[in-house]
Amino acid sequence: MNQVTFIVLGATGDLCKRKLIPAIYKLIENKKLDLFAFIGVSFDQTNTEEILQNSKKFISKIDNKLWNKLEKASYYHQLDFYNKQGYKALHDSIVNVEKKHNLNGNRIFYLATIPKHFKEITKNLNENKIISKHQSESNCSMCKHPWARIVYEKPFGSDFTSAKQINNCIKKSFHENQIYRIDHYLGKELVSNISLVRFTNRIFEPLWNNKNIESVQIILKEKIGLEGRGNFYNKYGAIKDVIQNHMLQILSLIAMEQPKKLEAKYIRNAKAKVLKNVKFKDAVLGQYKEFTKEKGVDPKSNTETFAALNLEIKNKRWAGVPFYLKTGKYLDKKDTSVHIKFKMVKCLLTKGCPTDSNYLTLKINPDQGFFLELNIKDPENINTIMPIQMNFCHSCLFGPNTPEAYEHLLLNVINGDQSAFVRSDEIEHSWKIVEQIKKGKFKLFKYEKNSSGPEQANKLNGKGIRWRS
Ligand code: BG6
């Protein structure tokens, strides 16, 4: 029986409203929670009703009976995260709610706050014995003893030093297998399929190396802008906002060696090894024209809203294969995808050789699926080769309603499965990569909204690039 108390710190923030409460509602709807309670915690003066109401419009279809169930098990507790005395009252509230709802004391603490508060909250939760350090039984929803797990939302720090400090602090308070560092991309259906597709199909692994692969593109294009987060984005920019986490996580899943088993420990070992060996080669950075006029943004800001990178992985499998990454705000379309370009075959035809090599494209967002581009004979013309796509469309096969990333991830926390969460060493290696890039001091190219970014991004490390999106 799944039973848990969700304690969300930062309950008046955007994440709780847009993602966490909807995810809890979906877990109820999909019968994944037998007994539960939700306690929202923040500094603000508000109440349970307001918190739930604000979230309602982010849930597609509401069943009143299920919504009532959520309402009856929801509470709000006001707390100044820096007032040590306040944590005793929080503990009392949690215990009372658990008694009232016959809960056994399984707890998920979700830190949906900015990273600046992580250390203080961690220390106070631990010192007040709200969570104690214990080696929780892994992979279990029905452990013998109640468990407490703590989830840290991204961004995890703002640079290598701050991430390391947070890691050191939380390691003193909790065991690594109680700690869940979120990267919501790891909860996306197609991202969680990368290692499965690679290692459960015989056809990929023999080709997955520098003998057969010419280059890899990882693209995360966004049509939207700052969405009211000018202040945050001005400090972070594209590299820290999405490359340090989402895009490097995708890269590590694409590039990792075959793990001993497809389990958290081995997957995370393999990913960390890749990230440790990533070397930065070149970048083109951009900023959309109106960025410095946005609310919360410094009028002289040099923050990038676009980045195109050339990275390399220093190991035997990938030596010489460029990994190209591209991301940006206000681009021509929303598209997250990975494009594996295979090397050209030797042409055995006297005329009409293939114009392009094979590609494996993984579509992550908004379309989900993958396709393989192959060359075949043009039925109309002898000796003419044409490219075709073998296409797998996820929603065509499984329907449009795959679980949202946060629903997936919360369920993983309940089940004690850390395979889709980022370990301390992965986070630190990723921030080290960001440090390499930041040393570059690159010129910032302006670009128009709704464009594909600055045209300078079509060349990296002196080589022209044909971006696939
Ligand atoms: C977040 C970034 O982590 O990811 C946002 O902070 C970005 O700036 C978002 O828009 C993209 O996620 P998704 O799931 O919409 O592709």
Coordinates of C-alpha atoms and ligand atoms in Angstrom, one line a residue:
M1 CA 0.0 0.0 0.0
N2 CA 1.4 3.4 -1.0
Q3 CA 1.2 5.9 1.8
V4 CA 3.0 9.1 2.1
T5 CA 2.9 12.7 3.5
F6 CA 4.1 15.2 1.0
I7 CA 5.6 18.3 2.6
V8 CA 6.3 20.9 0.0
L9 CA 8.5 23.8 1.2
G10 CA 8.0 26.7 -1.1
A11 CA 4.3 25.9 -1.5
T12 CA 3.3 29.4 -2.8
G13 CA 5.8 29.2 -5.7
D14 CA 5.2 28.5 -9.3
L15 CA 6.5 25.0 -9.3
C16 CA 4.1 23.8 -6.6
K17 CA 1.1 25.5 -8.3
R18 CA 1.9 24.4 -11.9
K19 CA 3.5 21.0 -11.4
L20 CA 3.5 19.5 -8.0
I21 CA -0.2 19.7 -6.9
P22 CA -1.3 18.6 -10.5
A23 CA 1.1 15.7 -10.2
I24 CA -0.3 14.7 -6.8
Y25 CA -3.8 15.0 -8.2
K26 CA -2.8 12.7 -11.1
L27 CA -1.3 10.2 -8.7
I28 CA -4.7 10.1 -6.9
E29 CA -6.5 9.8 -10.2
N30 CA -4.3 7.0 -11.4
K31 CA -4.8 5.2 -8.1
K32 CA -1.1 5.3 -7.2
L33 CA -1.8 6.7 -3.7
D34 CA -3.7 4.8 -1.1
L35 CA -3.3 7.0 1.9
F36 CA -1.7 10.5 1.7
A37 CA -1.6 14.0 3.0
F38 CA -0.2 17.2 1.5
I39 CA 1.2 19.9 3.7
G40 CA 2.2 23.2 1.9
V41 CA 4.8 25.2 3.7
S42 CA 6.0 28.7 3.0
F43 CA 6.8 32.1 4.5
D44 CA 3.7 33.7 3.0
Q45 CA 0.4 34.5 4.7
T46 CA -2.1 32.3 2.8
N47 CA -4.3 29.3 3.3
T48 CA -4.8 25.8 2.0
E49 CA -7.8 26.8 -0.1
E50 CA -5.9 29.5 -1.9
I51 CA -3.0 27.2 -2.7
L52 CA -5.2 24.5 -4.1
Q53 CA -7.4 27.0 -6.1
N54 CA -4.3 28.5 -7.7
S55 CA -3.4 25.2 -9.0
K56 CA -6.7 24.1 -10.4
K57 CA -6.3 25.7 -13.8
F58 CA -3.2 23.6 -14.4
I59 CA -5.1 20.3 -14.2
S60 CA -6.7 19.3 -17.5
K61 CA -9.9 17.5 -16.3
I62 CA -11.0 17.6 -12.7
D63 CA -13.2 15.0 -11.1
N64 CA -15.0 16.7 -8.1
K65 CA -14.8 13.5 -6.0
L66 CA -11.1 13.2 -6.4
W67 CA -10.6 16.9 -5.9
N68 CA -12.5 16.7 -2.6
K69 CA -10.3 13.9 -1.6
L70 CA -7.3 16.1 -2.2
E71 CA -8.9 19.0 -0.3
K72 CA -9.7 16.9 2.7
A73 CA -6.1 15.8 3.0
S74 CA -4.4 19.2 2.4
Y75 CA -3.0 21.7 4.9
Y76 CA -1.0 24.9 5.0
H77 CA 1.7 25.7 7.5
Q78 CA 3.4 29.1 7.7
L79 CA 7.2 29.0 8.4
D80 CA 10.1 31.4 8.1
F81 CA 12.8 29.0 6.9
Y82 CA 15.4 30.9 8.9
N83 CA 13.6 30.7 12.2
K84 CA 15.0 27.6 13.9
Q85 CA 12.2 27.6 16.6
G86 CA 9.5 27.4 13.9
Y87 CA 10.6 23.9 12.9
K88 CA 9.3 22.4 16.1
A89 CA 5.8 23.6 15.3
L90 CA 6.2 22.2 11.7
H91 CA 7.1 18.8 13.2
D92 CA 4.0 18.9 15.5
S93 CA 1.8 19.8 12.5
I94 CA 3.2 16.8 10.4
V95 CA 2.7 14.4 13.3
N96 CA -0.9 15.6 13.9
V97 CA -1.8 15.4 10.2
E98 CA -0.4 11.9 10.1
K99 CA -2.4 10.8 13.1
K100 CA -5.6 12.3 11.7
H101 CA -5.1 10.4 8.4
N102 CA -3.8 7.2 9.8
L103 CA -0.5 7.6 8.0
N104 CA 2.5 5.6 9.0
G105 CA 5.1 8.4 8.8
N106 CA 6.5 7.9 5.3
R107 CA 7.5 11.4 4.3
I108 CA 8.6 13.2 1.2
F109 CA 10.1 16.7 1.8
Y110 CA 10.1 18.6 -1.4
L111 CA 12.3 21.7 -1.4
A112 CA 10.6 23.8 -4.1
T113 CA 12.6 26.9 -3.2
I114 CA 15.5 28.7 -4.7
P115 CA 18.8 27.0 -3.9
K116 CA 19.9 29.8 -1.6
H117 CA 17.6 28.3 1.1
F118 CA 18.6 24.6 0.6
K119 CA 21.4 24.5 3.3
E120 CA 19.4 26.3 6.0
I121 CA 16.3 24.2 5.5
T122 CA 18.3 21.0 5.4
K123 CA 20.1 21.8 8.6
N124 CA 16.9 22.8 10.4
L125 CA 15.0 19.7 9.3
N126 CA 17.8 17.5 10.5
E127 CA 18.5 19.3 13.8
N128 CA 14.9 19.2 14.8
K129 CA 14.8 15.5 14.0
I130 CA 12.0 16.0 11.4
I131 CA 14.1 13.8 9.1
S132 CA 16.9 11.7 10.5
K133 CA 19.8 10.4 8.6
H134 CA 19.1 6.8 7.8
Q135 CA 20.0 4.3 5.1
S136 CA 16.6 3.9 3.6
E137 CA 15.7 0.6 2.1
S138 CA 16.0 1.2 -1.6
N139 CA 13.4 0.3 -4.2
C140 CA 10.6 -0.1 -1.7
S141 CA 7.2 1.3 -1.4
M142 CA 6.3 -1.1 1.4
C143 CA 9.4 -0.8 3.7
K144 CA 9.2 -2.1 7.2
H145 CA 10.1 1.2 8.7
P146 CA 8.7 4.6 7.8
W147 CA 11.1 6.4 5.5
A148 CA 11.9 10.1 4.9
R149 CA 13.2 11.2 1.5
I150 CA 14.2 14.7 0.5
V151 CA 13.8 16.2 -2.9
Y152 CA 15.8 19.2 -4.1
E153 CA 14.4 21.1 -7.1
K154 CA 16.7 22.5 -9.8
P155 CA 18.7 24.6 -10.1
F156 CA 21.1 22.9 -7.7
G157 CA 23.4 25.8 -6.9
S158 CA 24.5 28.6 -9.2
D159 CA 28.0 27.4 -9.9
F160 CA 30.5 24.6 -8.9
T161 CA 31.3 26.1 -5.5
S162 CA 27.8 26.6 -4.4
A163 CA 26.7 23.2 -5.6
K164 CA 29.6 21.6 -3.7
Q165 CA 28.7 23.5 -0.6
I166 CA 25.1 22.3 -0.8
N167 CA 26.2 18.7 -1.4
N168 CA 28.6 18.8 1.6
C169 CA 25.8 20.2 3.8
I170 CA 23.2 17.8 2.8
K171 CA 25.5 14.8 3.1
K172 CA 26.1 15.7 6.7
S173 CA 22.3 15.6 7.4
F174 CA 21.1 12.7 5.1
H175 CA 22.2 9.5 3.5
E176 CA 22.7 9.8 -0.3
N177 CA 19.9 7.3 -0.8
Q178 CA 17.5 9.6 0.9
I179 CA 18.4 12.5 -1.4
Y180 CA 16.6 13.0 -4.7
R181 CA 18.0 15.8 -6.9
I182 CA 15.4 16.6 -9.6
D183 CA 16.0 17.1 -13.2
H184 CA 12.5 17.0 -14.7
Y185 CA 13.8 16.0 -18.1
L186 CA 14.8 12.6 -16.6
G187 CA 11.0 12.1 -15.9
K188 CA 10.1 12.6 -19.6
E189 CA 8.9 9.5 -21.3
L190 CA 11.4 9.6 -24.2
V191 CA 14.4 10.6 -22.0
S192 CA 13.7 7.7 -19.7
N193 CA 13.6 5.5 -22.8
I194 CA 17.1 6.4 -24.0
S195 CA 19.0 3.8 -22.0
L196 CA 16.3 1.2 -22.5
V197 CA 16.3 1.6 -26.3
R198 CA 20.1 1.5 -26.4
F199 CA 20.5 -1.6 -24.2
T200 CA 17.5 -3.7 -24.9
N201 CA 18.0 -3.7 -28.7
R202 CA 20.9 -5.6 -30.2
I203 CA 21.1 -3.4 -33.3
F204 CA 22.3 -0.2 -31.6
E205 CA 25.3 -1.0 -29.4
P206 CA 27.7 -2.4 -32.1
L207 CA 27.3 0.9 -34.0
W208 CA 27.4 3.2 -31.0
N209 CA 30.9 4.5 -31.3
N210 CA 33.3 6.8 -33.2
K211 CA 33.8 4.2 -35.9
N212 CA 30.2 4.6 -37.0
I213 CA 28.9 7.8 -35.6
E214 CA 30.0 11.1 -37.2
S215 CA 28.4 13.6 -34.8
V216 CA 25.6 14.0 -32.3
Q217 CA 23.3 17.0 -32.0
I218 CA 21.3 17.7 -28.8
I219 CA 18.7 20.5 -29.3
L220 CA 16.4 22.2 -26.8
K221 CA 14.7 25.0 -28.6
E222 CA 12.0 27.1 -26.9
K223 CA 9.4 29.3 -28.4
I224 CA 8.6 30.9 -25.0
G225 CA 10.6 33.7 -23.3
L226 CA 11.2 34.4 -19.6
E227 CA 7.6 33.8 -18.3
G228 CA 8.0 36.4 -15.5
R229 CA 11.4 35.1 -14.4
G230 CA 13.5 38.0 -15.6
N231 CA 15.4 38.3 -12.3
F232 CA 16.3 34.6 -12.2
Y233 CA 17.2 34.3 -15.9
N234 CA 19.3 37.5 -15.8
K235 CA 21.5 35.7 -13.2
Y236 CA 21.5 32.2 -14.8
G237 CA 21.2 32.4 -18.6
A238 CA 20.8 29.5 -21.0
I239 CA 23.9 27.7 -20.0
K240 CA 23.1 27.4 -16.3
D241 CA 19.3 27.2 -16.9
V242 CA 19.1 24.2 -19.2
I243 CA 22.6 23.1 -20.4
Q244 CA 24.1 22.4 -17.0
N245 CA 21.2 20.0 -16.2
H246 CA 18.7 18.9 -18.9
M247 CA 21.0 18.9 -21.9
L248 CA 24.1 17.4 -20.1
Q249 CA 21.9 14.7 -18.6
I250 CA 20.6 13.8 -22.1
L251 CA 24.2 13.8 -23.3
S252 CA 25.3 11.5 -20.5
L253 CA 22.5 9.0 -21.3
I254 CA 23.4 9.0 -25.0
A255 CA 27.1 8.6 -24.4
M256 CA 27.4 6.4 -21.3
E257 CA 29.0 3.0 -21.4
Q258 CA 26.8 0.0 -20.9
P259 CA 26.0 -0.2 -17.2
K260 CA 26.3 -3.5 -15.4
K261 CA 22.5 -3.4 -14.8
L262 CA 19.9 -0.8 -15.7
E263 CA 19.6 0.2 -12.0
A264 CA 20.2 3.5 -10.3
K265 CA 23.7 2.8 -8.9
Y266 CA 25.1 1.5 -12.2
I267 CA 23.3 4.1 -14.4
R268 CA 24.6 6.9 -12.3
N269 CA 28.1 5.5 -12.2
A270 CA 28.1 5.4 -16.0
K271 CA 26.7 8.9 -16.4
A272 CA 29.1 10.4 -13.9
K273 CA 32.0 8.9 -15.9
V274 CA 30.9 10.5 -19.1
L275 CA 30.4 13.9 -17.5
K276 CA 33.8 13.8 -15.9
N277 CA 35.3 13.4 -19.4
V278 CA 33.5 16.1 -21.2
K279 CA 35.7 18.8 -22.7
F280 CA 34.5 22.1 -24.0
K281 CA 35.7 23.1 -27.5
D282 CA 33.8 26.1 -28.7
A283 CA 30.6 28.2 -28.3
V284 CA 28.5 30.8 -30.0
L285 CA 26.3 32.8 -27.6
G286 CA 23.4 35.0 -28.4
Q287 CA 20.8 37.3 -26.8
Y288 CA 17.4 38.1 -28.3
K289 CA 17.1 41.8 -29.1
E290 CA 14.5 42.9 -26.5
F291 CA 16.1 40.9 -23.6
T292 CA 17.6 43.9 -21.7
K293 CA 14.2 45.6 -21.7
E294 CA 12.5 42.7 -19.9
K295 CA 11.3 43.2 -16.3
G296 CA 13.9 42.1 -13.8
V297 CA 16.7 42.1 -16.4
D298 CA 19.7 44.4 -16.0
P299 CA 19.6 46.9 -18.9
K300 CA 23.3 46.2 -19.5
S301 CA 23.0 42.5 -19.1
N302 CA 25.5 40.2 -20.9
T303 CA 23.5 37.1 -20.1
E304 CA 23.0 34.7 -23.0
T305 CA 19.5 33.6 -24.0
F306 CA 21.0 31.4 -26.7
A307 CA 23.9 29.0 -26.8
A308 CA 25.4 26.7 -29.4
L309 CA 28.2 24.5 -28.1
N310 CA 30.7 22.0 -29.4
L311 CA 31.7 19.5 -26.8
E312 CA 33.9 16.4 -27.0
I313 CA 34.1 13.3 -24.8
K314 CA 37.6 12.2 -24.0
N315 CA 37.3 8.4 -24.1
K316 CA 37.9 5.6 -26.5
R317 CA 34.3 5.3 -27.6
W318 CA 33.8 8.9 -28.5
A319 CA 37.2 10.4 -29.4
G320 CA 36.9 12.7 -32.4
V321 CA 33.0 12.8 -32.4
P322 CA 31.7 16.3 -31.9
F323 CA 28.7 16.7 -29.7
Y324 CA 26.8 19.8 -30.7
L325 CA 24.3 21.4 -28.3
K326 CA 21.9 24.2 -29.1
T327 CA 19.3 26.0 -27.0
G328 CA 17.6 29.3 -26.8
K329 CA 14.6 31.3 -25.7
Y330 CA 12.2 32.9 -28.2
L331 CA 13.3 30.7 -31.1
D332 CA 11.2 29.7 -34.1
K333 CA 9.7 26.6 -32.5
K334 CA 9.6 24.4 -29.4
D335 CA 11.7 21.3 -30.1
T336 CA 13.8 19.0 -27.9
S337 CA 15.4 16.3 -29.9
V338 CA 18.6 14.3 -30.3
H339 CA 20.1 13.6 -33.7
I340 CA 22.7 10.8 -34.1
K341 CA 24.4 11.1 -37.5
F342 CA 26.1 8.0 -38.8
K343 CA 29.1 8.0 -41.1
M344 CA 28.6 7.8 -44.8
V345 CA 28.9 4.4 -46.4
K346 CA 31.3 3.9 -49.3
C347 CA 29.4 4.6 -52.5
L348 CA 29.2 1.5 -54.7
L349 CA 27.0 3.1 -57.4
T350 CA 28.4 4.6 -60.5
K351 CA 26.0 7.4 -60.4
G352 CA 23.4 8.8 -57.9
C353 CA 25.3 8.2 -54.6
P354 CA 23.3 8.9 -51.4
T355 CA 23.4 12.5 -50.5
D356 CA 23.1 12.0 -46.8
S357 CA 24.0 9.4 -44.3
N358 CA 21.7 7.6 -41.8
Y359 CA 20.3 9.5 -38.9
L360 CA 18.6 8.3 -35.7
T361 CA 16.5 11.1 -34.3
L362 CA 14.9 11.0 -30.9
K363 CA 12.0 13.3 -30.4
I364 CA 11.5 14.3 -26.8
N365 CA 9.3 17.3 -26.7
P366 CA 6.6 18.3 -27.8
D367 CA 6.4 15.3 -30.2
Q368 CA 7.6 12.0 -28.7
G369 CA 9.1 9.1 -30.6
F370 CA 12.0 8.4 -32.8
F371 CA 12.8 7.7 -36.4
L372 CA 15.6 6.2 -38.5
E373 CA 16.5 7.7 -41.8
L374 CA 17.6 5.2 -44.4
N375 CA 18.4 5.4 -48.1
I376 CA 16.4 3.3 -50.5
K377 CA 16.0 3.2 -54.3
D378 CA 13.6 5.7 -55.8
P379 CA 10.9 3.5 -57.3
E380 CA 10.6 5.8 -60.3
N381 CA 14.2 6.2 -61.2
I382 CA 16.7 3.4 -61.5
N383 CA 20.0 4.3 -59.9
T384 CA 18.5 7.1 -57.8
I385 CA 18.7 6.9 -54.1
M386 CA 16.2 8.6 -51.8
P387 CA 16.0 9.1 -48.0
I388 CA 13.0 7.7 -46.2
Q389 CA 12.0 7.6 -42.5
M390 CA 11.1 4.6 -40.4
N391 CA 9.0 6.4 -37.8
F392 CA 7.9 5.5 -34.3
C393 CA 5.3 7.9 -32.9
H394 CA 4.7 7.4 -29.2
S395 CA 1.3 8.9 -28.9
C396 CA 0.0 7.1 -32.0
L397 CA 0.8 3.8 -30.3
F398 CA 0.1 4.6 -26.6
G399 CA -2.3 7.5 -26.8
P400 CA -1.6 11.2 -26.0
N401 CA -1.8 10.9 -22.2
T402 CA 1.6 9.7 -21.0
P403 CA 2.3 10.7 -17.4
E404 CA 3.8 14.1 -16.9
A405 CA 7.4 14.2 -15.8
Y406 CA 6.6 15.2 -12.2
E407 CA 4.0 12.5 -11.8
H408 CA 6.6 10.0 -12.9
L409 CA 9.3 11.4 -10.6
L410 CA 7.1 11.6 -7.5
L411 CA 6.2 8.0 -8.0
N412 CA 9.8 7.1 -8.3
V413 CA 10.5 8.9 -5.0
I414 CA 7.7 7.0 -3.3
N415 CA 9.1 3.7 -4.7
G416 CA 12.7 4.7 -3.6
D417 CA 14.0 4.4 -7.2
Q418 CA 16.8 6.9 -7.7
S419 CA 17.6 6.0 -11.3
A420 CA 16.0 9.2 -12.7
F421 CA 17.6 11.5 -10.1
V422 CA 21.0 13.1 -10.3
R423 CA 23.8 12.1 -7.9
S424 CA 26.2 14.6 -6.2
D425 CA 29.1 13.7 -8.4
E426 CA 27.1 14.2 -11.6
I427 CA 26.0 17.6 -10.5
E428 CA 29.5 18.6 -9.7
H429 CA 31.0 17.4 -13.0
S430 CA 28.3 19.3 -14.8
W431 CA 29.1 22.5 -13.0
K432 CA 32.7 21.9 -13.9
I433 CA 31.7 21.8 -17.6
V434 CA 29.9 25.1 -17.1
E435 CA 33.1 26.6 -15.6
Q436 CA 35.0 25.6 -18.7
I437 CA 32.5 27.3 -20.9
K438 CA 32.3 30.4 -18.8
K439 CA 36.1 30.9 -19.0
G440 CA 35.7 31.4 -22.8
K441 CA 34.3 35.0 -22.5
F442 CA 32.5 34.8 -25.8
K443 CA 31.0 37.7 -27.8
L444 CA 27.2 37.9 -27.6
F445 CA 25.4 38.0 -30.9
K446 CA 21.9 39.6 -31.1
Y447 CA 19.1 37.7 -32.7
E448 CA 15.5 38.3 -33.7
K449 CA 12.6 36.7 -31.8
N450 CA 11.1 33.7 -33.6
S451 CA 14.3 33.1 -35.6
S452 CA 16.6 30.1 -35.3
G453 CA 19.2 32.2 -33.3
P454 CA 22.2 34.1 -34.5
E455 CA 23.6 32.8 -37.9
Q456 CA 27.1 32.7 -36.4
A457 CA 25.9 29.5 -34.7
N458 CA 26.1 27.7 -38.0
K459 CA 29.9 27.4 -37.5
L460 CA 31.6 26.0 -34.5
N461 CA 35.3 25.2 -34.0
G462 CA 35.9 26.4 -37.6
K463 CA 33.5 23.8 -39.1
G464 CA 30.1 24.5 -40.7
I465 CA 27.2 22.8 -39.1
R466 CA 23.9 21.8 -40.6
W467 CA 21.5 22.0 -37.6
R468 CA 18.7 19.5 -37.8
S469 CA 16.3 21.9 -36.2
Ligands
BG6_1 C1 13.3 24.6 -16.9 C2 13.9 25.9 -17.3 O1 14.2 23.8 -16.2 O2 13.0 23.9 -18.2 C3 13.0 26.7 -18.1 O3 14.2 26.6 -16.1 C4 12.6 26.0 -19.4 O4 13.6 28.0 -18.5 C5 12.1 24.6 -19.0 O5 11.6 26.7 -20.1 C6 11.9 23.7 -20.2 O6 11.2 22.5 -19.8 P1 10.1 21.9 -20.8 O7 9.7 20.6 -20.0 O8 9.0 22.9 -20.9 O9 10.8 21.6 -22.0

